[in-house]
């Protein structure tokens, strides 16, 4: 495959705008981009992982290129408030009910077989923020930071595709009788919960999306409200 290995974000980039996919993964033009949102997301994810593992005292400030000290302290304060909130408390209580794995890596080969590590020439790979499981049930959590106001979470809901892929991983590995997956928008204390996943349909969706990308020869622009926040908007307007 021309553009493998794929990831959920790579596929979602194409689904949002084929032209953006071309810029990000094929032509890769040099543009000035901000990575503040990535540093912010990394900070939240790391602190939450430390809290779930009960190792917050071992937390060390990550290396930051763009977030200045004041911005770092602001995000740190917000995250610590979240970790002490009644909203987050059930996730800590889950430790008594489930086994928990944070940042579970996975790979999927071209035949749909799942591996919980890196393999040679995977078709798709990535990691899951948090998996909670017991003998019969699995819960998948994906922490979401930044990018959307509380209003826009409802107005422009995120596709279920990411959680469908994660559910496929869990179904292949754990074979649960019950599976729940959530997007958790930490700054707004909002959960979006999904159930009823079909692994066969998910595999079809994965392979169809990848085949569509591989066979695309034009990568046409998809104009939408998201264009105003795209790093490549200036190139599209030329």
Short mmCIF file of N, CA, C and O in Angstrom, two decimals, residues 34-49 59-83 103 129 143-150 153 184-188:
data_model
loop_
_atom_site.label_atom_id
_atom_site.label_comp_id
_atom_site.label_asym_id
_atom_site.label_seq_id
_atom_site.Cartn_x
_atom_site.Cartn_y
_atom_site.Cartn_z
N UNK A 34 1.14 25.45 14.51
CA UNK A 34 1.21 25.53 15.96
C UNK A 34 0.99 24.14 16.55
O UNK A 34 0.11 23.39 16.11
N UNK A 35 1.81 23.80 17.53
CA UNK A 35 1.70 22.51 18.18
C UNK A 35 1.22 22.64 19.63
O UNK A 35 1.33 21.70 20.41
N UNK A 36 0.69 23.82 19.95
CA UNK A 36 0.22 24.03 21.32
C UNK A 36 -0.84 23.02 21.71
O UNK A 36 -0.86 22.51 22.84
N UNK A 37 -1.77 22.74 20.78
CA UNK A 37 -2.86 21.82 21.11
C UNK A 37 -2.33 20.41 21.37
O UNK A 37 -2.88 19.67 22.20
N UNK A 38 -1.24 20.02 20.68
CA UNK A 38 -0.66 18.70 20.91
C UNK A 38 0.04 18.64 22.26
O UNK A 38 -0.06 17.64 22.98
N UNK A 39 0.76 19.71 22.61
CA UNK A 39 1.43 19.75 23.91
C UNK A 39 0.41 19.76 25.05
O UNK A 39 0.60 19.10 26.08
N UNK A 40 -0.66 20.51 24.84
CA UNK A 40 -1.73 20.56 25.83
C UNK A 40 -2.36 19.17 26.00
O UNK A 40 -2.56 18.70 27.13
N UNK A 41 -2.67 18.52 24.90
CA UNK A 41 -3.27 17.19 24.95
C UNK A 41 -2.35 16.18 25.61
O UNK A 41 -2.79 15.34 26.41
N UNK A 42 -1.06 16.26 25.31
CA UNK A 42 -0.09 15.35 25.92
C UNK A 42 -0.02 15.55 27.43
O UNK A 42 0.07 14.58 28.20
N UNK A 43 -0.08 16.80 27.86
CA UNK A 43 -0.05 17.10 29.29
C UNK A 43 -1.25 16.48 30.00
O UNK A 43 -1.11 15.80 31.04
N UNK A 44 -2.45 16.68 29.46
CA UNK A 44 -3.67 16.12 30.07
C UNK A 44 -3.62 14.59 30.08
O UNK A 44 -3.90 13.95 31.09
N UNK A 45 -3.28 14.00 28.94
CA UNK A 45 -3.24 12.53 28.85
C UNK A 45 -2.25 11.94 29.85
O UNK A 45 -2.54 10.93 30.51
N UNK A 46 -1.09 12.58 29.99
CA UNK A 46 -0.06 12.06 30.89
C UNK A 46 -0.51 12.14 32.34
O UNK A 46 -0.35 11.18 33.12
N UNK A 47 -1.10 13.26 32.72
CA UNK A 47 -1.56 13.42 34.11
C UNK A 47 -2.69 12.44 34.43
O UNK A 47 -2.73 11.85 35.52
N UNK A 48 -3.62 12.27 33.50
CA UNK A 48 -4.73 11.34 33.73
C UNK A 48 -4.19 9.91 33.88
O UNK A 48 -4.63 9.15 34.75
N UNK A 49 -3.23 9.55 33.03
CA UNK A 49 -2.63 8.22 33.12
C UNK A 49 -1.95 8.03 34.48
O UNK A 49 -2.10 6.99 35.12
N UNK A 59 4.95 12.44 38.58
CA UNK A 59 4.79 13.23 37.36
C UNK A 59 5.92 14.25 37.22
O UNK A 59 6.30 14.92 38.17
N UNK A 60 6.46 14.33 36.01
CA UNK A 60 7.50 15.32 35.70
C UNK A 60 7.03 16.19 34.54
O UNK A 60 6.40 15.69 33.60
N UNK A 61 7.34 17.45 34.62
CA UNK A 61 6.93 18.38 33.57
C UNK A 61 7.50 17.92 32.23
O UNK A 61 8.71 17.71 32.11
N UNK A 62 6.63 17.76 31.21
CA UNK A 62 7.13 17.34 29.89
C UNK A 62 7.89 18.47 29.20
O UNK A 62 7.76 19.64 29.57
N UNK A 63 8.69 18.10 28.22
CA UNK A 63 9.40 19.10 27.43
C UNK A 63 8.41 19.84 26.55
O UNK A 63 7.65 19.23 25.80
N UNK A 64 8.38 21.15 26.65
CA UNK A 64 7.42 21.97 25.91
C UNK A 64 8.15 22.97 25.02
O UNK A 64 9.05 23.68 25.49
N UNK A 65 7.75 23.04 23.77
CA UNK A 65 8.35 23.99 22.83
C UNK A 65 7.52 25.26 22.70
O UNK A 65 8.06 26.35 22.54
N UNK A 66 6.19 25.12 22.76
CA UNK A 66 5.32 26.26 22.46
C UNK A 66 4.53 26.78 23.65
O UNK A 66 4.27 27.96 23.76
N UNK A 67 4.09 25.89 24.52
CA UNK A 67 3.36 26.35 25.71
C UNK A 67 4.34 27.07 26.64
O UNK A 67 5.32 26.47 27.09
N UNK A 68 4.07 28.35 26.93
CA UNK A 68 4.96 29.05 27.86
C UNK A 68 4.62 28.65 29.30
O UNK A 68 3.67 27.90 29.55
N UNK A 69 5.38 29.16 30.24
CA UNK A 69 5.23 28.72 31.64
C UNK A 69 3.85 29.04 32.19
O UNK A 69 3.23 28.22 32.88
N UNK A 70 3.33 30.23 31.87
CA UNK A 70 1.99 30.62 32.36
C UNK A 70 0.91 29.72 31.77
O UNK A 70 -0.01 29.30 32.47
N UNK A 71 1.04 29.42 30.47
CA UNK A 71 0.06 28.54 29.83
C UNK A 71 0.14 27.13 30.41
O UNK A 71 -0.89 26.46 30.60
N UNK A 72 1.35 26.69 30.67
CA UNK A 72 1.54 25.36 31.27
C UNK A 72 0.88 25.29 32.65
O UNK A 72 0.15 24.33 32.95
N UNK A 73 1.10 26.30 33.48
CA UNK A 73 0.51 26.31 34.82
C UNK A 73 -1.02 26.35 34.75
O UNK A 73 -1.71 25.72 35.57
N UNK A 74 -1.55 27.09 33.78
CA UNK A 74 -3.00 27.17 33.62
C UNK A 74 -3.57 25.80 33.27
O UNK A 74 -4.58 25.37 33.85
N UNK A 75 -2.94 25.10 32.33
CA UNK A 75 -3.42 23.78 31.94
C UNK A 75 -3.24 22.77 33.08
O UNK A 75 -4.09 21.93 33.31
N UNK A 76 -2.12 22.87 33.77
CA UNK A 76 -1.86 21.98 34.90
C UNK A 76 -2.93 22.15 35.97
O UNK A 76 -3.47 21.17 36.50
N UNK A 77 -3.27 23.41 36.26
CA UNK A 77 -4.30 23.70 37.26
C UNK A 77 -5.65 23.14 36.83
O UNK A 77 -6.37 22.53 37.63
N UNK A 78 -6.00 23.33 35.55
CA UNK A 78 -7.29 22.83 35.04
C UNK A 78 -7.36 21.32 35.13
O UNK A 78 -8.38 20.74 35.51
N UNK A 79 -6.26 20.66 34.78
CA UNK A 79 -6.25 19.20 34.80
C UNK A 79 -6.34 18.67 36.22
O UNK A 79 -7.07 17.70 36.49
N UNK A 80 -5.63 19.29 37.15
CA UNK A 80 -5.69 18.84 38.54
C UNK A 80 -7.09 19.02 39.12
O UNK A 80 -7.56 18.18 39.91
N UNK A 81 -7.78 20.09 38.73
CA UNK A 81 -9.18 20.26 39.17
C UNK A 81 -10.05 19.14 38.62
O UNK A 81 -10.92 18.61 39.32
N UNK A 82 -9.80 18.78 37.37
CA UNK A 82 -10.56 17.68 36.75
C UNK A 82 -10.32 16.37 37.50
O UNK A 82 -11.26 15.62 37.78
N UNK A 83 -9.07 16.11 37.86
CA UNK A 83 -8.73 14.86 38.54
C UNK A 83 -9.35 14.76 39.93
O UNK A 83 -9.51 13.67 40.48
N UNK A 103 -2.91 3.44 27.45
CA UNK A 103 -2.14 3.55 26.21
C UNK A 103 -1.78 2.18 25.63
O UNK A 103 -0.62 1.85 25.41
N UNK A 129 -6.37 4.97 24.65
CA UNK A 129 -6.05 5.67 25.89
C UNK A 129 -6.25 4.80 27.12
O UNK A 129 -5.38 4.71 27.99
N UNK A 143 -9.78 9.96 25.85
CA UNK A 143 -9.80 11.31 26.42
C UNK A 143 -9.65 12.34 25.31
O UNK A 143 -8.75 12.24 24.48
N UNK A 144 -10.54 13.33 25.29
CA UNK A 144 -10.51 14.38 24.28
C UNK A 144 -10.19 15.72 24.94
O UNK A 144 -10.83 16.10 25.92
N UNK A 145 -9.22 16.44 24.37
CA UNK A 145 -8.85 17.75 24.89
C UNK A 145 -8.88 18.78 23.77
O UNK A 145 -8.50 18.47 22.63
N UNK A 146 -9.32 20.00 24.10
CA UNK A 146 -9.21 21.13 23.18
C UNK A 146 -10.00 20.95 21.89
O UNK A 146 -10.59 19.92 21.60
N UNK A 147 -10.00 22.01 21.10
CA UNK A 147 -10.55 21.94 19.75
C UNK A 147 -12.03 22.22 19.63
O UNK A 147 -12.50 22.68 18.60
N UNK A 148 -12.81 21.92 20.67
CA UNK A 148 -14.25 22.11 20.58
C UNK A 148 -14.78 22.75 21.85
O UNK A 148 -14.40 22.35 22.96
N UNK A 149 -15.69 23.71 21.66
CA UNK A 149 -16.42 24.23 22.81
C UNK A 149 -17.51 23.21 23.17
O UNK A 149 -17.81 22.30 22.40
N UNK A 150 -18.11 23.39 24.33
CA UNK A 150 -19.18 22.49 24.75
C UNK A 150 -20.34 22.55 23.77
O UNK A 150 -20.96 21.53 23.46
N UNK A 153 -19.45 20.52 20.60
CA UNK A 153 -19.49 19.06 20.79
C UNK A 153 -20.85 18.53 20.36
O UNK A 153 -20.95 17.46 19.75
N UNK A 184 -14.51 11.10 26.08
CA UNK A 184 -14.65 11.90 27.29
C UNK A 184 -13.96 13.24 27.07
O UNK A 184 -12.73 13.31 26.96
N UNK A 185 -14.76 14.30 26.96
CA UNK A 185 -14.25 15.66 26.74
C UNK A 185 -13.93 16.24 28.11
O UNK A 185 -14.79 16.77 28.81
N UNK A 186 -12.65 16.13 28.48
CA UNK A 186 -12.25 16.35 29.87
C UNK A 186 -12.47 17.78 30.34
O UNK A 186 -12.86 18.00 31.50
N UNK A 187 -12.23 18.75 29.48
CA UNK A 187 -12.36 20.15 29.91
C UNK A 187 -13.80 20.55 30.18
O UNK A 187 -14.07 21.46 30.96
N UNK A 188 -14.73 19.86 29.54
CA UNK A 188 -16.15 20.18 29.69
C UNK A 188 -16.90 19.15 30.54
O UNK A 188 -18.10 19.31 30.77
#
